[in-house]
Each structure stands twice: as C-alpha cells, then as structure tokens.
C-alpha cells in the first residue's frame, strides 16, 4: 500500500515538473514522457521510491551511490534536472554550526580522513587528472586551453605570485602528487619541501624525485603541518587544496604555524575552496551531509572573509586575493569527462560504488561552482619586517610578465 502511494506521489511530481525525464520502476513500469526524456532514472528496488517522491540533491546522490537507482544521460543534464526537480534554487547554505556536521580535527582523525580520500589508487587518479596529477583548480588563461596546459599555467601563476627566486627555501603544505614542488624546483631552481598525510602520494612523489634526479633539491615528508619545526624557516610557502581539511576551529593554529615557519619578509599563497555565503554551515539540499559521509570526511568550508581575518590575526598581512571560481568549474568538467571516458578501467581499479561517488561528486561540484554556490580563493600574504614587506613588489603586473 505504501509503495502504491509513493508511486502515485512520484507520478504527480514528474508530471507537474514538466521536466524532460522519465522514471522506470523495478517492475518495468514507466513514469513520465519517455519519448521526450533527456534523462532516465531507473529504480532497482521499491525502497528507492522515497528518494524520488520527496527528493533532495543529497538524497538522490546517496541512492545513486548505493545502487538504488541509475541515472542515465549526460551528466550535465542530470545535474541541471536534479537542481530543478529538487527546487534547490541557489542551494541556500545552512547558517551556523547547527547546519554542519563539525568534526574534531585530531592528528589521528585528520590522517584517517586524508587517507580515505587520497589513498584510493594512484592509477585511478592518473586516469583523469593531467599528466602531473594536480588535484586542484587549474588556471585557464584562454578558455580553450587543454587541462595539461591550464594546470601548468596554474603552477606558474602560483610561482609568480610568490615571486620565487633561485636558491629560496620553498614549502608546499599538502603537496599532493608533487606537481608544484617538482615544477618549482625544475623551473625556478628553488629548494622545495612538500608534506602530505597520504601514503600513496608520499610514495609517488618519492619515486618522481628519484626519477628526475632531484634528490638533495626536493624532499617529500609524510607528516602533519602541526608537527613541523624549522628553525631556519622558509622564504615562500604554498598551501594548495589542503586548506579545506583544516577545520574552522583550527584556522588560528594553521596560520600561526605558517607565521612561525616563514622567514621575515616571506610570502604565503593560500589556495582553497571557500563557501560563497558568510556564516555558512554547508550547502543545503543534503549536499554537505553527502560529501561529509562519502567524499571528504571532516572537510569544512569557511568564507573568504574568515581566511583574511584568521591570517591577519596571526600577524600576516594580506597582499592580494583572487577568486578563481569559474576556473574550478571548468577544471571539474574536464575531470568528469576524462573519468567517464575511462569508466571501465576506473571501475576495475576502485569498484562501482567509488566510481559513482567520484562521478556524481565532481559533476555536482562543477555545477556548484558554475552557479556560484562555492568559490575558490587564492590569498597572498606576507610576514612583515618592521611594518614593511621587503619582498613584495606591490604591483600586480609582476605576476603576469611573460604570459
């Protein structure tokens, strides 16, 4: 009886929506205008009815990942239709901590969370990332740039903002698969150190250092940024795509540590995803809860204003800020396309469920950046000397020389 009521509710919702999609039930029954359907949803069991009868984006994503339903069609159409079906609108964020599942960021828990997301399979990430395996927002100087070219442009964009010079000591906090430290050493002749909590990343970067003959100039360490103690300090520090794992409660400790690690006159480039709304407690429509449970356990997003405030409170002077939001949407669509092109190999490496997690997560994130629900900020800050910044040119044109 309950199933019949839910089928009736589903039929009314599909018909009232006027959207070009159809639903196929587990018994073969069709709901919606099948001939005009751009997207088809196939339910595999009666328990999936509730997800469709009263949907949110997070609920639909969970049902897809758990195999309760299939989403058939172009992934862009799937996201656009899901947005309208769920009345997500601007995906209004929940305000304050009550809307988000806040986590304690102990060293042990952060290590587990990082390893859950990154220690999936180096070969899996290699299927859809660029040849340097850079897992962060690219920089598309021209809209038609290839992913490889845009990621190289991003590395140069960071190195130029930091005004890297030969022989400087450079630290990358959360170095991923080593793209930035390797690039900075080879192109800018710096002495680079990268840190990561991922076993797979540490092993991969170690191999790359040996293969490129960079031993003695580049080092990768498996360690928590909070455990770093460097009496000599670093001339320049970058943190790219790691800030999202820090946690709101740890912002002060994070920037205080960076302040301690920087030499007087040193520069920091902090590159990270931020919430588009102030006082955000995470995206609505069940998205934040889905990401927390399946993708980035323990991840927290703050507004760019919180980044500037926390950095300033630590004694760093914020010198430049740039929002690369459109670039991340483009980057993510490149990743989704490449992942789908290698779907069979991805399933072989990590299994059906994890393939679905990455596909729907990255497509959903691309949709979120395209619609202004999320932002990506690069903040350049400096450690002053007697109130001055001796190593910052104070003219932004130095960043774009040679482009």
Short mmCIF file of C-alpha atoms in Angstrom, two decimals:
data_model
loop_
_atom_site.label_atom_id
_atom_site.label_comp_id
_atom_site.label_asym_id
_atom_site.label_seq_id
_atom_site.Cartn_x
_atom_site.Cartn_y
_atom_site.Cartn_z
CA UNK A 1 0.00 0.00 0.00
CA UNK A 2 2.80 2.40 0.92
CA UNK A 3 4.59 1.68 -2.36
CA UNK A 4 1.42 2.45 -4.30
CA UNK A 5 1.07 5.78 -2.53
CA UNK A 6 4.71 6.62 -3.26
CA UNK A 7 4.31 5.67 -6.94
CA UNK A 8 1.27 7.95 -7.11
CA UNK A 9 3.24 10.75 -5.44
CA UNK A 10 6.12 10.19 -7.84
CA UNK A 11 3.83 10.27 -10.87
CA UNK A 12 2.31 13.56 -9.74
CA UNK A 13 5.73 15.10 -9.13
CA UNK A 14 7.10 14.02 -12.52
CA UNK A 15 4.04 15.26 -14.41
CA UNK A 16 3.85 18.54 -12.50
CA UNK A 17 7.54 19.29 -13.02
CA UNK A 18 7.28 19.49 -16.78
CA UNK A 19 10.89 18.36 -16.94
CA UNK A 20 12.20 16.11 -19.74
CA UNK A 21 12.85 12.98 -17.69
CA UNK A 22 11.27 9.61 -17.14
CA UNK A 23 11.44 7.05 -14.35
CA UNK A 24 11.49 3.30 -14.88
CA UNK A 25 10.37 1.24 -11.89
CA UNK A 26 11.90 -2.09 -10.86
CA UNK A 27 8.91 -3.87 -12.44
CA UNK A 28 9.31 -2.15 -15.83
CA UNK A 29 6.52 0.41 -15.29
CA UNK A 30 7.31 3.80 -16.86
CA UNK A 31 6.54 7.17 -15.30
CA UNK A 32 6.86 10.35 -17.34
CA UNK A 33 7.15 11.25 -21.01
CA UNK A 34 9.57 8.55 -22.14
CA UNK A 35 9.85 9.74 -25.75
CA UNK A 36 10.91 13.27 -24.74
CA UNK A 37 13.15 12.24 -21.86
CA UNK A 38 16.66 13.70 -21.81
CA UNK A 39 17.42 11.92 -18.53
CA UNK A 40 16.17 8.50 -17.47
CA UNK A 41 16.09 7.28 -13.86
CA UNK A 42 15.95 3.53 -13.32
CA UNK A 43 14.83 2.40 -9.85
CA UNK A 44 16.15 -1.01 -8.82
CA UNK A 45 14.09 -1.57 -5.69
CA UNK A 46 10.94 -0.23 -4.00
CA UNK A 47 12.98 1.41 -1.23
CA UNK A 48 14.28 3.92 -3.80
CA UNK A 49 10.79 5.31 -4.32
CA UNK A 50 11.08 7.63 -1.35
CA UNK A 51 14.21 9.25 -2.78
CA UNK A 52 12.32 10.16 -5.95
CA UNK A 53 8.98 11.01 -4.36
CA UNK A 54 10.44 13.59 -1.99
CA UNK A 55 13.94 14.29 -3.32
CA UNK A 56 16.89 16.43 -2.30
CA UNK A 57 20.16 16.53 -4.17
CA UNK A 58 21.91 14.74 -1.32
CA UNK A 59 19.25 12.02 -1.09
CA UNK A 60 19.40 11.36 -4.83
CA UNK A 61 23.20 11.21 -4.74
CA UNK A 62 23.08 8.67 -1.89
CA UNK A 63 20.58 6.49 -3.72
CA UNK A 64 22.75 6.60 -6.86
CA UNK A 65 25.95 5.74 -4.96
CA UNK A 66 24.28 2.91 -3.04
CA UNK A 67 22.97 1.38 -6.27
CA UNK A 68 19.31 2.02 -5.55
CA UNK A 69 18.89 3.84 -8.85
CA UNK A 70 20.74 4.56 -12.08
CA UNK A 71 21.00 7.99 -13.67
CA UNK A 72 21.14 7.69 -17.45
CA UNK A 73 22.02 10.65 -19.64
CA UNK A 74 24.61 13.39 -19.99
CA UNK A 75 25.87 14.23 -16.51
CA UNK A 76 25.38 17.98 -17.11
CA UNK A 77 21.72 17.35 -17.93
CA UNK A 78 21.43 15.11 -14.87
CA UNK A 79 22.72 17.86 -12.56
CA UNK A 80 20.64 20.61 -14.15
CA UNK A 81 17.49 18.50 -14.00
CA UNK A 82 18.17 17.41 -10.42
CA UNK A 83 18.65 21.04 -9.40
CA UNK A 84 15.21 21.95 -10.79
CA UNK A 85 13.49 18.80 -9.59
CA UNK A 86 14.65 19.36 -6.00
CA UNK A 87 13.92 23.08 -6.08
CA UNK A 88 17.49 23.56 -4.94
CA UNK A 89 17.50 27.11 -6.28
CA UNK A 90 20.71 28.70 -5.16
CA UNK A 91 21.27 25.78 -2.79
CA UNK A 92 20.98 28.18 0.10
CA UNK A 93 23.53 27.30 2.73
CA UNK A 94 22.56 26.49 6.25
CA UNK A 95 23.67 29.15 8.69
CA UNK A 96 25.90 28.44 11.64
CA UNK A 97 27.32 25.25 13.04
CA UNK A 98 23.96 23.56 13.54
CA UNK A 99 23.73 23.01 9.78
CA UNK A 100 27.06 21.20 9.51
CA UNK A 101 28.49 18.08 10.97
CA UNK A 102 31.51 19.54 12.72
CA UNK A 103 34.44 17.22 13.39
CA UNK A 104 37.27 17.31 15.87
CA UNK A 105 40.50 17.64 13.91
CA UNK A 106 42.85 15.46 15.88
CA UNK A 107 46.03 14.35 14.13
CA UNK A 108 44.86 10.73 14.02
CA UNK A 109 41.45 11.61 12.61
CA UNK A 110 42.85 14.01 10.03
CA UNK A 111 45.27 11.32 8.89
CA UNK A 112 42.42 8.80 8.51
CA UNK A 113 40.28 11.33 6.64
CA UNK A 114 43.08 12.24 4.23
CA UNK A 115 43.93 8.60 3.58
CA UNK A 116 40.25 7.77 3.00
CA UNK A 117 40.05 10.28 0.17
CA UNK A 118 43.52 10.16 -1.38
CA UNK A 119 44.75 6.60 -0.82
CA UNK A 120 42.24 5.17 -3.26
CA UNK A 121 44.65 4.28 -6.05
CA UNK A 122 47.37 6.33 -7.71
CA UNK A 123 46.44 4.68 -11.01
CA UNK A 124 42.81 5.74 -10.56
CA UNK A 125 43.72 9.40 -10.16
CA UNK A 126 46.08 9.04 -13.10
CA UNK A 127 43.12 8.15 -15.35
CA UNK A 128 41.52 11.58 -15.19
CA UNK A 129 43.99 14.08 -13.76
CA UNK A 130 46.52 15.85 -16.00
CA UNK A 131 49.93 14.32 -16.60
CA UNK A 132 51.33 15.98 -13.44
CA UNK A 133 48.43 14.61 -11.36
CA UNK A 134 47.43 18.00 -9.99
CA UNK A 135 44.24 17.67 -7.96
CA UNK A 136 43.27 21.33 -7.59
CA UNK A 137 41.79 24.15 -9.66
CA UNK A 138 43.57 24.85 -12.96
CA UNK A 139 44.10 28.31 -14.43
CA UNK A 140 42.62 28.77 -17.91
CA UNK A 141 44.37 31.81 -19.35
CA UNK A 142 42.43 31.03 -22.54
CA UNK A 143 39.08 29.18 -22.41
CA UNK A 144 40.17 26.55 -24.95
CA UNK A 145 43.36 25.51 -23.13
CA UNK A 146 43.87 21.80 -22.56
CA UNK A 147 43.78 20.56 -18.98
CA UNK A 148 47.54 19.90 -19.06
CA UNK A 149 48.27 23.41 -20.27
CA UNK A 150 45.89 25.00 -17.76
CA UNK A 151 47.44 23.11 -14.86
CA UNK A 152 50.93 24.19 -15.92
CA UNK A 153 49.62 27.75 -16.14
CA UNK A 154 48.27 27.39 -12.57
CA UNK A 155 51.66 26.24 -11.29
CA UNK A 156 53.32 29.24 -12.93
CA UNK A 157 50.57 31.54 -11.61
CA UNK A 158 51.36 30.40 -8.06
CA UNK A 159 55.14 30.58 -8.52
CA UNK A 160 54.90 34.08 -10.00
CA UNK A 161 52.63 35.32 -7.24
CA UNK A 162 55.19 34.04 -4.73
CA UNK A 163 57.95 35.68 -6.79
CA UNK A 164 60.13 32.58 -6.42
CA UNK A 165 63.88 33.02 -6.90
CA UNK A 166 66.80 30.65 -7.28
CA UNK A 167 68.00 29.09 -4.06
CA UNK A 168 64.99 30.04 -1.95
CA UNK A 169 63.55 27.53 0.51
CA UNK A 170 60.00 26.68 -0.54
CA UNK A 171 57.39 24.66 1.38
CA UNK A 172 54.21 23.14 -0.06
CA UNK A 173 51.73 22.18 2.68
CA UNK A 174 49.64 19.28 1.36
CA UNK A 175 51.77 18.66 -1.73
CA UNK A 176 49.53 16.06 -3.38
CA UNK A 177 51.37 14.16 -6.11
CA UNK A 178 54.18 16.70 -6.11
CA UNK A 179 53.29 18.80 -9.14
CA UNK A 180 54.10 22.15 -7.54
CA UNK A 181 57.34 21.27 -5.75
CA UNK A 182 58.71 19.48 -8.82
CA UNK A 183 57.74 22.38 -11.09
CA UNK A 184 59.17 24.98 -8.70
CA UNK A 185 62.47 23.12 -8.42
CA UNK A 186 62.86 22.50 -12.16
CA UNK A 187 61.64 25.88 -13.45
CA UNK A 188 62.55 28.25 -10.60
CA UNK A 189 65.55 26.43 -9.10
CA UNK A 190 64.28 26.53 -5.52
CA UNK A 191 64.93 24.02 -2.74
CA UNK A 192 61.49 22.53 -2.16
CA UNK A 193 59.87 20.52 0.63
CA UNK A 194 56.41 19.01 0.34
CA UNK A 195 54.36 17.41 3.11
CA UNK A 196 51.39 15.04 2.89
CA UNK A 197 49.49 12.63 5.11
CA UNK A 198 48.77 10.26 2.21
CA UNK A 199 50.81 7.06 1.91
CA UNK A 200 50.12 6.79 -1.82
CA UNK A 201 51.09 10.38 -2.54
CA UNK A 202 54.27 10.13 -0.48
CA UNK A 203 55.36 7.01 -2.35
CA UNK A 204 54.57 8.54 -5.76
CA UNK A 205 56.40 11.82 -5.09
CA UNK A 206 59.42 9.95 -3.72
CA UNK A 207 59.61 8.00 -6.98
CA UNK A 208 59.30 11.17 -9.05
CA UNK A 209 62.11 12.87 -7.14
CA UNK A 210 64.41 9.92 -7.80
CA UNK A 211 63.44 9.58 -11.46
CA UNK A 212 64.02 13.30 -12.14
CA UNK A 213 67.34 13.38 -10.31
CA UNK A 214 66.10 15.97 -7.83
CA UNK A 215 67.42 14.34 -4.67
CA UNK A 216 69.01 16.96 -2.46
CA UNK A 217 66.87 19.71 -4.03
CA UNK A 218 63.37 18.33 -3.40
CA UNK A 219 62.12 16.45 -0.37
CA UNK A 220 58.73 14.95 0.49
CA UNK A 221 57.74 14.18 4.05
CA UNK A 222 54.78 12.25 5.41
CA UNK A 223 53.76 14.45 8.30
CA UNK A 224 51.14 16.79 9.76
CA UNK A 225 51.75 20.51 9.27
CA UNK A 226 51.24 21.00 13.01
CA UNK A 227 54.34 18.89 13.69
CA UNK A 228 56.72 20.95 11.55
CA UNK A 229 59.59 22.69 13.34
CA UNK A 230 62.02 24.58 11.09
CA UNK A 231 64.42 26.90 12.94
CA UNK A 232 65.78 28.26 9.63
CA UNK A 233 62.32 28.90 8.20
CA UNK A 234 61.11 29.15 4.59
CA UNK A 235 61.28 32.03 2.15
CA UNK A 236 57.99 31.09 0.49
CA UNK A 237 55.10 28.77 1.44
CA UNK A 238 52.17 27.49 -0.62
CA UNK A 239 49.10 25.61 0.55
CA UNK A 240 47.03 24.39 -2.40
CA UNK A 241 43.82 22.43 -1.96
CA UNK A 242 44.69 21.49 1.63
CA UNK A 243 43.02 24.35 3.49
CA UNK A 244 39.60 22.66 3.20
CA UNK A 245 40.82 19.96 5.61
CA UNK A 246 42.00 22.33 8.34
CA UNK A 247 38.66 22.98 10.09
CA UNK A 248 37.23 26.27 11.33
CA UNK A 249 38.39 25.62 14.89
CA UNK A 250 41.99 25.22 13.66
CA UNK A 251 42.26 28.34 11.49
CA UNK A 252 44.24 30.23 14.11
CA UNK A 253 46.63 27.33 14.73
CA UNK A 254 47.06 26.84 10.96
CA UNK A 255 48.05 30.44 10.21
CA UNK A 256 50.08 30.74 13.41
CA UNK A 257 52.12 27.71 12.30
CA UNK A 258 52.66 29.25 8.86
CA UNK A 259 53.69 32.52 10.52
CA UNK A 260 56.27 30.58 12.57
CA UNK A 261 57.59 28.73 9.50
CA UNK A 262 58.01 31.86 7.34
CA UNK A 263 61.18 33.88 7.41
CA UNK A 264 60.74 37.63 8.00
CA UNK A 265 59.72 39.08 4.65
CA UNK A 266 58.44 35.68 3.47
CA UNK A 267 55.30 35.15 1.38
CA UNK A 268 52.40 32.70 1.64
CA UNK A 269 50.00 31.66 -1.14
CA UNK A 270 46.87 30.01 0.31
CA UNK A 271 44.68 28.40 -2.38
CA UNK A 272 41.44 26.79 -1.25
CA UNK A 273 37.72 26.25 -1.76
CA UNK A 274 35.53 28.58 0.29
CA UNK A 275 31.83 28.98 0.94
CA UNK A 276 30.08 31.64 -1.12
CA UNK A 277 27.93 32.75 1.81
CA UNK A 278 29.16 34.30 5.03
CA UNK A 279 28.45 32.33 8.22
CA UNK A 280 27.84 29.27 6.04
CA UNK A 281 27.21 25.94 7.73
CA UNK A 282 27.48 23.98 4.47
CA UNK A 283 25.46 23.69 1.27
CA UNK A 284 21.78 22.87 1.57
CA UNK A 285 19.64 20.20 -0.11
CA UNK A 286 21.59 17.49 1.71
CA UNK A 287 24.79 18.15 -0.26
CA UNK A 288 27.09 18.84 2.68
CA UNK A 289 26.00 15.71 4.50
CA UNK A 290 26.57 13.58 1.39
CA UNK A 291 30.08 14.98 0.90
CA UNK A 292 30.91 14.51 4.57
CA UNK A 293 29.77 10.88 4.56
CA UNK A 294 31.10 9.74 1.19
CA UNK A 295 33.80 12.09 -0.10
CA UNK A 296 35.62 14.38 2.35
CA UNK A 297 35.01 13.25 5.92
CA UNK A 298 35.90 16.10 8.22
CA UNK A 299 36.08 18.74 5.49
CA UNK A 300 34.85 22.23 6.40
CA UNK A 301 34.45 25.30 4.22
CA UNK A 302 34.65 28.85 5.51
CA UNK A 303 34.08 32.16 3.76
CA UNK A 304 36.97 34.10 2.23
CA UNK A 305 36.42 36.75 4.92
CA UNK A 306 37.27 34.15 7.56
CA UNK A 307 40.51 33.36 5.71
CA UNK A 308 41.54 37.01 5.64
CA UNK A 309 40.59 37.52 9.28
CA UNK A 310 42.43 34.44 10.55
CA UNK A 311 45.55 35.24 8.51
CA UNK A 312 45.56 38.84 9.76
CA UNK A 313 45.05 37.74 13.37
CA UNK A 314 48.19 35.60 13.07
CA UNK A 315 50.23 38.64 12.05
CA UNK A 316 50.27 38.00 8.29
CA UNK A 317 49.45 40.92 6.00
CA UNK A 318 47.08 40.02 3.16
CA UNK A 319 48.53 41.49 -0.02
CA UNK A 320 46.41 40.11 -2.85
CA UNK A 321 43.26 38.00 -3.27
CA UNK A 322 41.83 36.42 -6.43
CA UNK A 323 38.65 34.38 -6.88
CA UNK A 324 39.16 31.59 -9.45
CA UNK A 325 35.60 30.25 -9.17
CA UNK A 326 34.92 29.95 -12.95
CA UNK A 327 38.24 28.17 -13.44
CA UNK A 328 37.31 25.43 -10.99
CA UNK A 329 34.01 24.69 -12.73
CA UNK A 330 35.91 24.27 -16.00
CA UNK A 331 38.56 22.11 -14.31
CA UNK A 332 35.96 19.81 -12.79
CA UNK A 333 34.11 19.29 -16.07
CA UNK A 334 37.43 18.27 -17.64
CA UNK A 335 37.90 15.74 -14.82
CA UNK A 336 34.37 14.36 -15.16
CA UNK A 337 34.73 13.94 -18.93
CA UNK A 338 38.04 12.14 -18.55
CA UNK A 339 36.69 9.93 -15.76
CA UNK A 340 33.70 8.90 -17.87
CA UNK A 341 35.97 8.16 -20.82
CA UNK A 342 37.86 5.71 -18.58
CA UNK A 343 34.80 4.39 -16.74
CA UNK A 344 35.55 0.69 -17.26
CA UNK A 345 39.14 0.98 -16.06
CA UNK A 346 38.05 3.14 -13.11
CA UNK A 347 35.51 0.52 -12.06
CA UNK A 348 38.19 -2.15 -12.29
CA UNK A 349 40.54 -0.16 -10.07
CA UNK A 350 38.17 1.06 -7.36
CA UNK A 351 34.81 -0.66 -7.86
CA UNK A 352 31.38 0.51 -8.93
CA UNK A 353 30.41 2.38 -5.78
CA UNK A 354 33.53 4.52 -5.57
CA UNK A 355 33.32 5.25 -9.29
CA UNK A 356 29.79 6.56 -8.72
CA UNK A 357 30.94 8.63 -5.74
CA UNK A 358 33.63 10.41 -7.78
CA UNK A 359 31.42 10.87 -10.83
CA UNK A 360 28.47 12.45 -9.01
CA UNK A 361 30.66 14.37 -6.56
CA UNK A 362 32.82 16.02 -9.21
CA UNK A 363 29.87 16.75 -11.51
CA UNK A 364 27.92 18.18 -8.59
CA UNK A 365 30.90 20.32 -7.58
CA UNK A 366 31.27 21.62 -11.14
CA UNK A 367 27.57 22.57 -11.08
CA UNK A 368 28.06 24.29 -7.70
CA UNK A 369 30.99 26.39 -8.93
CA UNK A 370 29.18 27.26 -12.16
CA UNK A 371 26.20 28.53 -10.14
CA UNK A 372 28.16 30.47 -7.55
CA UNK A 373 27.43 28.17 -4.60
CA UNK A 374 31.16 27.68 -4.00
CA UNK A 375 34.25 29.82 -4.60
CA UNK A 376 37.99 29.26 -4.95
CA UNK A 377 40.24 31.93 -3.47
CA UNK A 378 43.97 32.46 -3.77
CA UNK A 379 45.16 34.72 -0.95
CA UNK A 380 48.72 36.04 -0.98
CA UNK A 381 50.02 37.18 2.40
CA UNK A 382 53.36 38.31 3.77
CA UNK A 383 55.29 38.28 7.04
CA UNK A 384 56.32 41.87 7.52
CA UNK A 385 59.61 43.31 8.73
CA UNK A 386 59.12 46.37 10.90
CA UNK A 387 55.79 47.04 9.25
CA UNK A 388 57.10 46.72 5.69
CA UNK A 389 57.01 43.96 3.07
CA UNK A 390 60.51 43.98 1.54
CA UNK A 391 59.88 41.05 -0.81
CA UNK A 392 56.57 42.09 -2.37
CA UNK A 393 56.64 44.33 -5.49
CA UNK A 394 53.24 45.95 -4.74
CA UNK A 395 52.38 45.99 -8.44
CA UNK A 396 50.29 43.08 -9.69
CA UNK A 397 51.79 43.25 -13.17
CA UNK A 398 54.83 41.28 -11.94
CA UNK A 399 52.53 38.22 -11.79
CA UNK A 400 51.69 38.38 -15.50
CA UNK A 401 55.08 39.12 -17.03
CA UNK A 402 55.90 36.61 -19.70
CA UNK A 403 52.37 35.28 -20.18
#
